[in-house]
Coordinates of C-alpha atoms in Angstrom, one line a residue:
X24 CA -54.7 -46.5 27.4
X25 CA -56.9 -45.6 30.4
X26 CA -55.4 -45.3 33.8
X27 CA -57.3 -46.0 37.0
X28 CA -57.3 -42.7 38.8
X29 CA -57.5 -44.2 42.2
X30 CA -54.3 -46.2 42.0
X31 CA -52.7 -44.8 38.8
X32 CA -51.9 -48.3 37.3
X33 CA -50.4 -47.9 33.8
X34 CA -51.2 -51.1 31.9
X35 CA -48.7 -53.0 29.6
X36 CA -49.2 -53.5 25.9
X37 CA -50.0 -57.0 24.6
X38 CA -51.2 -57.4 21.0
X39 CA -52.2 -53.8 20.9
X40 CA -54.4 -54.3 24.0
X41 CA -53.6 -52.5 27.3
X42 CA -53.7 -55.0 30.1
X43 CA -53.1 -55.3 33.8
X44 CA -51.4 -58.3 35.2
X45 CA -53.8 -61.2 36.0
X46 CA -52.5 -61.3 39.6
X47 CA -53.2 -57.6 40.1
X48 CA -49.7 -57.1 41.4
X49 CA -47.9 -53.9 40.6
X50 CA -44.6 -52.2 41.1
X51 CA -44.7 -48.7 42.6
X52 CA -42.6 -46.0 41.0
X53 CA -41.6 -43.2 43.3
X54 CA -40.5 -39.7 42.2
X55 CA -36.8 -38.9 43.1
X56 CA -38.0 -35.4 43.9
X57 CA -40.2 -36.1 46.9
X58 CA -40.7 -39.9 47.2
X59 CA -44.4 -39.6 46.2
X60 CA -45.8 -42.4 43.9
X61 CA -45.7 -41.3 40.3
X62 CA -47.7 -44.3 39.3
X63 CA -47.7 -48.1 39.2
X64 CA -46.9 -50.6 36.5
X65 CA -48.0 -54.3 36.3
X66 CA -45.7 -56.9 37.9
X67 CA -46.1 -59.4 35.1
X68 CA -45.7 -63.1 35.6
X69 CA -43.4 -65.4 33.6
X70 CA -46.5 -66.8 31.9
X71 CA -47.5 -63.3 30.7
X72 CA -44.0 -62.5 29.5
X73 CA -44.0 -65.8 27.7
X74 CA -47.2 -64.9 25.9
X75 CA -45.7 -61.5 24.9
X76 CA -42.6 -63.0 23.4
X77 CA -44.5 -65.7 21.5
X78 CA -46.9 -63.1 20.2
X79 CA -44.0 -61.0 18.8
X80 CA -42.5 -64.2 17.3
X81 CA -45.8 -65.2 15.7
X82 CA -46.2 -62.0 13.7
X83 CA -42.5 -61.4 12.8
X84 CA -42.6 -63.0 9.3
X85 CA -45.6 -60.9 8.4
X86 CA -43.9 -57.7 9.6
X87 CA -40.7 -58.6 7.7
X88 CA -42.8 -59.1 4.6
X89 CA -44.2 -55.6 5.0
X90 CA -42.8 -53.2 2.4
X91 CA -39.9 -51.1 3.8
X92 CA -41.5 -47.8 2.9
X93 CA -44.6 -48.8 4.9
X94 CA -42.4 -49.5 7.9
X95 CA -40.7 -46.2 7.4
X96 CA -44.1 -44.4 7.2
X97 CA -45.1 -45.9 10.5
X98 CA -42.0 -44.5 12.2
X99 CA -42.7 -41.1 10.7
X100 CA -46.2 -41.2 12.1
X101 CA -44.8 -42.3 15.4
X102 CA -42.5 -39.3 15.6
X103 CA -45.5 -37.0 14.9
X104 CA -47.6 -38.6 17.6
X105 CA -44.7 -38.5 20.0
X106 CA -44.3 -34.7 19.4
X107 CA -48.1 -34.2 20.1
X108 CA -47.5 -35.9 23.5
X109 CA -44.4 -33.9 24.4
X110 CA -46.0 -32.2 27.4
X111 CA -47.6 -35.4 28.7
X112 CA -44.5 -37.6 28.3
X113 CA -42.2 -34.8 29.4
X114 CA -44.2 -34.4 32.6
X115 CA -43.9 -38.1 33.3
X116 CA -40.1 -38.3 32.7
X117 CA -39.9 -35.3 35.1
X118 CA -41.9 -37.1 37.8
X119 CA -40.3 -40.6 37.3
X120 CA -36.6 -39.9 36.9
X121 CA -36.2 -36.4 38.3
X122 CA -35.2 -34.4 35.2
X123 CA -36.2 -30.8 35.0
X124 CA -39.3 -30.3 32.8
X125 CA -37.4 -28.5 30.0
X126 CA -34.8 -31.3 29.9
X127 CA -37.6 -34.0 29.9
X128 CA -39.5 -32.3 27.1
X129 CA -36.2 -31.9 25.2
X130 CA -35.7 -35.6 25.4
X131 CA -39.0 -36.3 23.8
X132 CA -38.3 -33.9 20.9
X133 CA -34.8 -35.3 20.4
X134 CA -36.4 -38.8 20.3
X135 CA -38.8 -37.7 17.5
X136 CA -35.9 -36.5 15.5
X137 CA -34.0 -39.8 16.1
X138 CA -37.1 -41.8 14.9
X139 CA -37.4 -39.7 11.7
X140 CA -33.7 -40.1 10.9
X141 CA -34.0 -43.8 11.5
X142 CA -37.0 -44.0 9.2
X143 CA -35.0 -42.4 6.4
X144 CA -31.7 -44.2 7.0
X145 CA -33.5 -47.6 7.1
X146 CA -34.6 -47.2 3.5
X147 CA -31.0 -47.1 2.4
X148 CA -30.1 -50.6 3.7
X149 CA -29.1 -53.0 0.9
X150 CA -27.2 -56.2 0.3
X151 CA -24.4 -56.9 -2.1
X152 CA -23.5 -59.1 -5.1
X153 CA -20.2 -61.1 -5.3
X154 CA -18.7 -62.8 -8.4
X155 CA -17.1 -66.2 -7.7
X156 CA -14.0 -65.8 -10.0
X157 CA -12.3 -63.5 -7.5
X158 CA -11.2 -66.6 -5.6
X159 CA -8.9 -69.2 -7.3
X160 CA -10.7 -72.3 -8.5
X161 CA -14.1 -70.6 -8.7
X162 CA -15.6 -69.0 -11.8
X163 CA -18.0 -66.3 -12.9
X164 CA -20.7 -68.8 -13.2
X165 CA -20.9 -68.9 -9.4
X166 CA -22.5 -65.8 -8.0
X167 CA -23.6 -64.8 -4.5
X168 CA -26.4 -62.5 -3.6
X169 CA -25.9 -61.3 0.0
X170 CA -29.2 -60.1 1.4
X171 CA -29.7 -58.3 4.7
X172 CA -32.4 -59.9 6.8
X173 CA -33.7 -59.2 10.4
X174 CA -32.7 -61.4 13.3
X175 CA -36.4 -62.0 14.3
X176 CA -37.5 -60.9 17.8
X177 CA -35.4 -58.2 19.5
X178 CA -35.4 -57.8 23.2
X179 CA -34.9 -54.0 23.9
X180 CA -34.0 -53.2 27.5
X181 CA -33.8 -49.4 28.3
X182 CA -32.2 -47.6 31.3
X183 CA -33.8 -45.1 33.7
X184 CA -31.8 -42.0 32.7
X185 CA -33.1 -41.6 29.2
X186 CA -36.3 -43.7 29.4
X187 CA -37.7 -42.5 26.1
X188 CA -34.6 -41.7 24.0
X189 CA -32.6 -44.8 24.7
X190 CA -35.7 -46.9 24.3
X191 CA -36.5 -45.5 20.9
X192 CA -32.9 -45.8 19.8
X193 CA -33.3 -49.5 20.1
X194 CA -36.9 -49.9 19.0
X195 CA -36.9 -47.8 15.9
X196 CA -33.9 -49.5 14.2
X197 CA -35.4 -52.9 15.1
X198 CA -38.8 -52.1 13.5
X199 CA -37.5 -50.4 10.4
X200 CA -35.4 -53.6 9.6
X201 CA -38.4 -56.0 10.0
X202 CA -37.7 -57.3 13.5
X203 CA -40.5 -57.4 16.0
X204 CA -39.8 -56.1 19.5
X205 CA -40.3 -57.1 23.2
X206 CA -39.6 -53.9 25.1
X207 CA -38.6 -54.0 28.7
X208 CA -38.4 -50.5 30.1
X209 CA -36.4 -49.7 33.3
X210 CA -38.7 -49.9 36.2
X211 CA -37.9 -46.3 37.1
X212 CA -38.9 -44.8 33.8
X213 CA -41.4 -47.5 32.8
X214 CA -44.4 -45.2 32.7
X215 CA -42.6 -42.8 30.3
X216 CA -41.7 -45.8 28.2
X217 CA -45.4 -46.9 28.1
X218 CA -46.5 -43.5 27.1
X219 CA -44.0 -43.5 24.3
X220 CA -45.4 -46.8 23.1
X221 CA -48.9 -45.3 23.3
X222 CA -47.8 -42.9 20.6
X223 CA -46.6 -45.8 18.5
X224 CA -50.0 -47.5 18.8
X225 CA -51.7 -44.3 17.8
X226 CA -49.5 -44.2 14.8
X227 CA -50.9 -47.6 13.6
X228 CA -48.6 -50.2 15.1
X229 CA -49.8 -53.7 13.9
X230 CA -50.8 -56.0 16.7
X231 CA -48.0 -58.0 18.3
X232 CA -45.2 -56.2 16.4
X233 CA -44.2 -54.6 19.7
X234 CA -45.2 -55.9 23.1
X235 CA -44.1 -54.5 26.5
X236 CA -43.0 -56.4 29.6
X237 CA -42.9 -54.8 33.0
X238 CA -42.3 -56.1 36.4
X239 CA -39.6 -57.3 38.9
X240 CA -36.3 -58.2 37.4
X241 CA -35.9 -61.0 39.9
X242 CA -39.0 -62.6 38.5
X243 CA -38.9 -61.9 34.7
X244 CA -35.4 -60.6 34.0
X245 CA -33.5 -63.9 33.4
X246 CA -36.7 -65.5 32.1
X247 CA -37.1 -63.0 29.2
X248 CA -33.3 -62.9 28.4
X249 CA -33.1 -66.6 28.0
X250 CA -36.4 -67.1 26.2
X251 CA -35.8 -69.4 23.2
X252 CA -37.8 -67.1 20.9
X253 CA -35.6 -64.0 21.6
X254 CA -33.2 -63.7 18.7
X255 CA -31.2 -60.6 19.7
X256 CA -30.8 -58.4 22.8
X257 CA -29.9 -54.7 22.9
X258 CA -29.3 -53.4 26.4
X259 CA -28.3 -50.1 28.1
X260 CA -27.5 -50.1 31.8
X261 CA -24.9 -51.1 34.4
X262 CA -21.9 -53.1 33.6
X263 CA -22.6 -55.9 36.0
X264 CA -26.1 -56.4 34.6
X265 CA -24.8 -56.3 31.0
X266 CA -22.2 -58.9 31.7
X267 CA -24.8 -61.1 33.3
X268 CA -27.1 -60.7 30.2
X269 CA -24.2 -61.5 27.9
X270 CA -23.5 -64.8 29.7
X271 CA -27.2 -65.8 29.9
X272 CA -27.8 -64.9 26.2
X273 CA -25.2 -67.4 25.1
X274 CA -25.6 -67.9 21.3
X275 CA -27.6 -64.8 20.2
X276 CA -26.2 -61.4 19.2
X277 CA -26.0 -58.9 22.1
X278 CA -25.4 -55.1 21.9
X279 CA -24.5 -53.6 25.2
X280 CA -24.1 -50.0 26.3
X281 CA -22.6 -50.1 29.8
X282 CA -20.8 -47.9 32.3
X283 CA -17.9 -45.5 31.9
X284 CA -15.2 -43.7 33.9
X285 CA -14.7 -41.0 31.2
X286 CA -11.7 -38.8 31.9
X287 CA -11.1 -35.2 30.9
X288 CA -7.4 -34.9 30.1
X289 CA -6.3 -31.2 30.5
X290 CA -2.9 -30.1 29.1
X291 CA -1.0 -27.0 29.9
X292 CA -2.0 -25.1 26.7
X293 CA -5.8 -25.7 27.2
X294 CA -8.2 -22.8 27.1
X295 CA -9.0 -23.2 30.8
X296 CA -12.2 -21.1 30.9
X297 CA -13.7 -23.2 28.1
X298 CA -12.3 -26.4 29.7
X299 CA -13.9 -25.6 33.1
X300 CA -17.3 -24.9 31.5
X301 CA -17.2 -28.2 29.6
X302 CA -16.0 -30.2 32.6
X303 CA -18.7 -28.8 34.9
X304 CA -21.5 -29.3 32.3
X305 CA -20.1 -32.7 31.3
X306 CA -19.7 -34.0 34.9
X307 CA -22.8 -32.5 36.7
X308 CA -25.7 -32.3 34.2
X309 CA -28.5 -34.6 35.3
X310 CA -26.5 -34.9 38.6
X311 CA -23.8 -36.9 36.8
X312 CA -26.3 -39.8 36.2
X313 CA -25.1 -40.5 32.6
X314 CA -22.7 -43.1 31.3
X315 CA -20.9 -40.5 29.3
X316 CA -20.5 -38.0 32.2
X317 CA -17.0 -36.8 32.8
X318 CA -16.1 -38.9 35.9
X319 CA -12.5 -37.9 36.5
X320 CA -10.2 -35.0 35.6
X321 CA -6.5 -35.5 34.9
X322 CA -4.8 -32.2 34.7
X323 CA -1.1 -31.4 34.4
X324 CA 0.4 -29.8 37.5
X325 CA 1.4 -26.5 35.9
X326 CA -2.3 -25.4 35.3
X327 CA -4.0 -27.5 38.0
X328 CA -4.4 -24.7 40.6
X329 CA -6.0 -22.4 38.0
X330 CA -8.3 -25.0 36.6
X331 CA -9.5 -26.2 40.0
X332 CA -10.3 -22.6 41.0
X333 CA -12.3 -22.1 37.9
X334 CA -14.2 -25.4 38.4
X335 CA -14.9 -24.5 42.0
X336 CA -16.4 -21.1 41.1
X337 CA -18.7 -22.7 38.5
X338 CA -19.8 -25.6 40.8
X339 CA -20.6 -23.2 43.6
X340 CA -22.8 -21.1 41.2
X341 CA -25.0 -24.1 40.4
X342 CA -28.4 -24.3 42.1
X343 CA -29.2 -27.4 44.0
X344 CA -32.8 -28.6 44.6
X345 CA -35.8 -30.4 43.2
X346 CA -36.3 -30.9 39.5
X347 CA -39.6 -29.2 39.9
X348 CA -37.6 -26.1 41.0
X349 CA -35.6 -26.3 37.8
X350 CA -32.4 -26.6 39.8
X351 CA -29.1 -27.4 38.1
X352 CA -28.4 -30.3 40.3
X353 CA -31.4 -32.4 41.3
X354 CA -32.0 -35.5 43.5
X355 CA -30.4 -38.7 42.5
X356 CA -32.6 -41.6 41.3
X357 CA -32.8 -43.3 44.7
X358 CA -31.3 -43.4 48.1
X359 CA -29.0 -46.4 47.4
X360 CA -27.3 -44.5 44.5
X361 CA -26.9 -41.4 46.7
X362 CA -25.4 -43.5 49.6
X363 CA -22.9 -45.0 47.2
X364 CA -21.7 -41.6 46.0
X365 CA -21.4 -40.4 49.7
X366 CA -19.3 -43.5 50.4
X367 CA -16.9 -42.6 47.6
X368 CA -16.5 -39.1 49.0
X369 CA -15.9 -40.3 52.5
X370 CA -13.3 -42.8 51.3
X371 CA -11.5 -40.1 49.4
X372 CA -11.5 -37.8 52.4
X373 CA -10.1 -40.5 54.7
X374 CA -7.3 -41.2 52.2
X375 CA -6.2 -37.5 52.0
X376 CA -8.2 -35.9 49.2
X377 CA -8.6 -32.2 49.4
X378 CA -12.3 -31.2 49.6
X379 CA -12.4 -28.0 47.5
X380 CA -16.1 -27.7 47.8
X381 CA -18.7 -30.1 49.1
X382 CA -22.3 -30.1 48.3
X383 CA -25.3 -30.6 50.5
X384 CA -26.2 -34.2 51.5
X385 CA -29.9 -34.4 52.2
X386 CA -31.3 -37.9 51.6
X387 CA -30.9 -38.5 47.9
X388 CA -30.2 -34.9 47.1
X389 CA -26.4 -34.3 46.8
X390 CA -24.9 -31.0 45.8
X391 CA -21.8 -30.9 43.6
X392 CA -18.6 -32.0 45.3
X393 CA -15.1 -31.2 43.9
X394 CA -12.2 -33.3 45.2
X395 CA -8.6 -32.3 44.5
X396 CA -5.4 -34.3 44.9
X397 CA -7.2 -37.6 44.3
X398 CA -4.8 -40.5 44.2
X399 CA -4.9 -44.0 42.8
X400 CA -5.6 -45.7 46.1
X401 CA -9.0 -43.9 46.4
X402 CA -12.1 -45.7 45.1
X403 CA -13.4 -42.5 43.4
X404 CA -10.3 -42.6 41.1
X405 CA -11.6 -45.9 39.5
X406 CA -15.2 -46.5 40.4
X407 CA -18.1 -45.1 38.3
X408 CA -19.8 -42.6 40.7
X409 CA -22.8 -41.9 38.6
X410 CA -23.4 -38.8 40.7
X411 CA -22.4 -35.2 41.2
X412 CA -18.7 -35.6 42.1
X413 CA -15.6 -34.3 40.2
X414 CA -12.4 -36.0 41.2
X415 CA -9.2 -34.2 40.1
X416 CA -6.0 -36.2 39.6
X417 CA -2.9 -34.2 39.1
X418 CA -0.4 -35.5 36.5
X419 CA 3.1 -34.6 35.4
X420 CA 2.4 -35.1 31.7
X421 CA 0.0 -36.7 29.1
X422 CA 1.8 -40.0 29.2
X423 CA 0.7 -40.4 32.8
X424 CA -2.9 -39.7 31.8
X425 CA -2.7 -42.3 29.0
X426 CA -1.3 -44.9 31.5
X427 CA -4.0 -44.2 34.0
X428 CA -6.7 -44.5 31.3
X429 CA -5.2 -47.8 30.0
X430 CA -5.5 -49.3 33.5
X431 CA -9.1 -48.3 33.7
X432 CA -11.6 -51.2 33.4
X433 CA -13.9 -49.0 31.4
X434 CA -13.4 -47.6 27.9
X435 CA -16.4 -45.5 26.8
X436 CA -15.1 -42.0 26.0
X437 CA -12.4 -39.5 26.9
X438 CA -11.9 -35.8 26.4
X439 CA -8.7 -34.0 25.6
X440 CA -8.3 -30.3 26.2
X441 CA -5.4 -28.7 24.3
X442 CA -4.8 -26.2 21.5
X443 CA -2.3 -28.4 19.9
X444 CA -4.3 -30.7 17.6
X445 CA -1.3 -32.7 16.6
X446 CA -0.8 -33.6 20.2
X447 CA -4.5 -34.4 20.6
X448 CA -4.3 -36.8 17.7
X449 CA -1.3 -38.5 19.2
X450 CA -2.9 -38.9 22.6
X451 CA -6.2 -40.1 21.0
X452 CA -4.4 -42.8 19.2
X453 CA -3.1 -44.2 22.5
X454 CA -6.4 -44.2 24.3
X455 CA -8.4 -47.5 24.4
X456 CA -11.9 -46.0 24.4
X457 CA -14.8 -45.9 22.0
X458 CA -14.8 -42.1 21.3
X459 CA -12.3 -39.3 22.0
X460 CA -13.7 -35.8 22.2
X461 CA -11.2 -32.9 21.5
X462 CA -12.0 -29.7 23.4
X463 CA -15.5 -30.8 24.3
X464 CA -17.2 -32.8 27.0
X465 CA -17.8 -36.5 26.7
X466 CA -21.3 -36.9 25.2
X467 CA -23.5 -39.4 23.4
X468 CA -24.7 -37.3 20.5
X469 CA -25.3 -36.5 17.8
X470 CA -27.5 -39.6 17.5
X471 CA -26.3 -40.5 14.0
X472 CA -22.6 -40.7 15.1
X473 CA -21.3 -44.2 16.0
X474 CA -21.5 -44.7 19.7
X475 CA -19.6 -47.5 21.5
X476 CA -17.6 -48.7 24.4
X477 CA -14.7 -51.1 24.7
X478 CA -13.5 -53.1 27.7
X479 CA -16.2 -53.1 30.3
X480 CA -18.1 -50.3 28.7
X481 CA -19.9 -52.3 26.1
X482 CA -20.1 -54.6 23.1
X483 CA -21.2 -53.7 19.6
X484 CA -21.9 -50.3 18.1
X485 CA -24.9 -48.0 18.3
X486 CA -25.8 -44.7 16.6
X487 CA -28.6 -44.7 14.1
X488 CA -26.8 -46.3 11.1
X489 CA -24.8 -48.7 13.2
X490 CA -27.9 -49.7 15.2
X491 CA -29.7 -50.5 12.0
X492 CA -26.7 -52.6 10.9
X493 CA -26.8 -54.5 14.2
X494 CA -30.4 -55.4 13.7
X495 CA -29.6 -57.3 10.4
X496 CA -27.7 -60.3 9.4
X497 CA -26.3 -61.6 6.1
X498 CA -28.3 -64.3 4.3
X499 CA -26.5 -65.6 1.2
X500 CA -28.1 -67.0 -1.9
X501 CA -25.5 -68.7 -4.2
X502 CA -26.3 -69.1 -7.9
X503 CA -24.5 -71.9 -9.7
X504 CA -25.1 -71.1 -13.4

């Protein structure tokens, strides 16, 4: 994949050929750190997207017919090639989405591990055999063989915040199960996604088994989602976009990983030092731009003052600056996102929240802000900030926390901090979320654990094994002997 040094246009992949859009139009990708252009990707037309989808559909049966161990070997080679490109891809993640270099390279290494695990787990997929006589009126002479077969062409849409890991977590399960893939990276993060695909081509990807589409969502978004040859969609991103995709997709399977408003529920017997560490790390790593970030703290009154003091000290010790400076809190992905976070802080101030500590506000660089005495009438109590803000809601008891969480439109994860495990189990049973963490921050990993959201946080289940399951459907062969 050669890049024109004068304009830094990164071509898209079509049938294992790197191509620029026929129109020559591109989309510029600017670094959150300094606003400089990190590169450009083709603004593909609907005709070019149509060709990409049809190409993936044309080769799907051949790919499905490939032996499972051969598909697995391709993924192992992909992981190897990805690791060889750790520095190159890590540098691009750093430039495109504003992660520190160490965090960006860590994402590449984690992705290689995810691909290897998928390559192994995919070999263990098998169907089942059912005897007819288990149901009255049928006999043993009727038998069903239940096979697991791929959907066909999978549309994989990745987000900006993990442009490689959350792309591969969709692509690898699709490929190991015999699906072909149309990969649409997030615009901010598209170059990192293209470099990840470059590693897959180096590993021996057959032509057409994965094609990439890049461009403006307003032009190609709905077009690719509603394409008649797309058989399944897997998407990570904002709740509004996910709901739109689900409606447009209509009759095909959709797996959605959407937003969250993950609470940390802190009880009076919690280890407050550990709790404060977990909250600050969980809320502010990558400037809070994670669906699983802790986005509100519900703490019982008796320990609230002490916990807030500990959080304040830790927030104020964090460095704030560019990702190139290896700062703890780095610029947000764009100005629009930063403006939204500032609007939530201002709304909370007007309605009486206590500003315990307030970070800098310089363009899209926001320091950590800790708000105490947040009440239900404040937007920050309910809206997903996706930025470096910790709102603290004081509660009388755990039942109040459960009630607050049940009225939340999201249901991704929740953390409970207590030394009474029996109490933690009782509260966990009452929370309507995908995952409950006990004495730990809300978090996606490990990658082989089931990962899901309920309510407006998602649809379907991910995590390596579950993602593989989602890429397959039953096909029943009945033998009438």
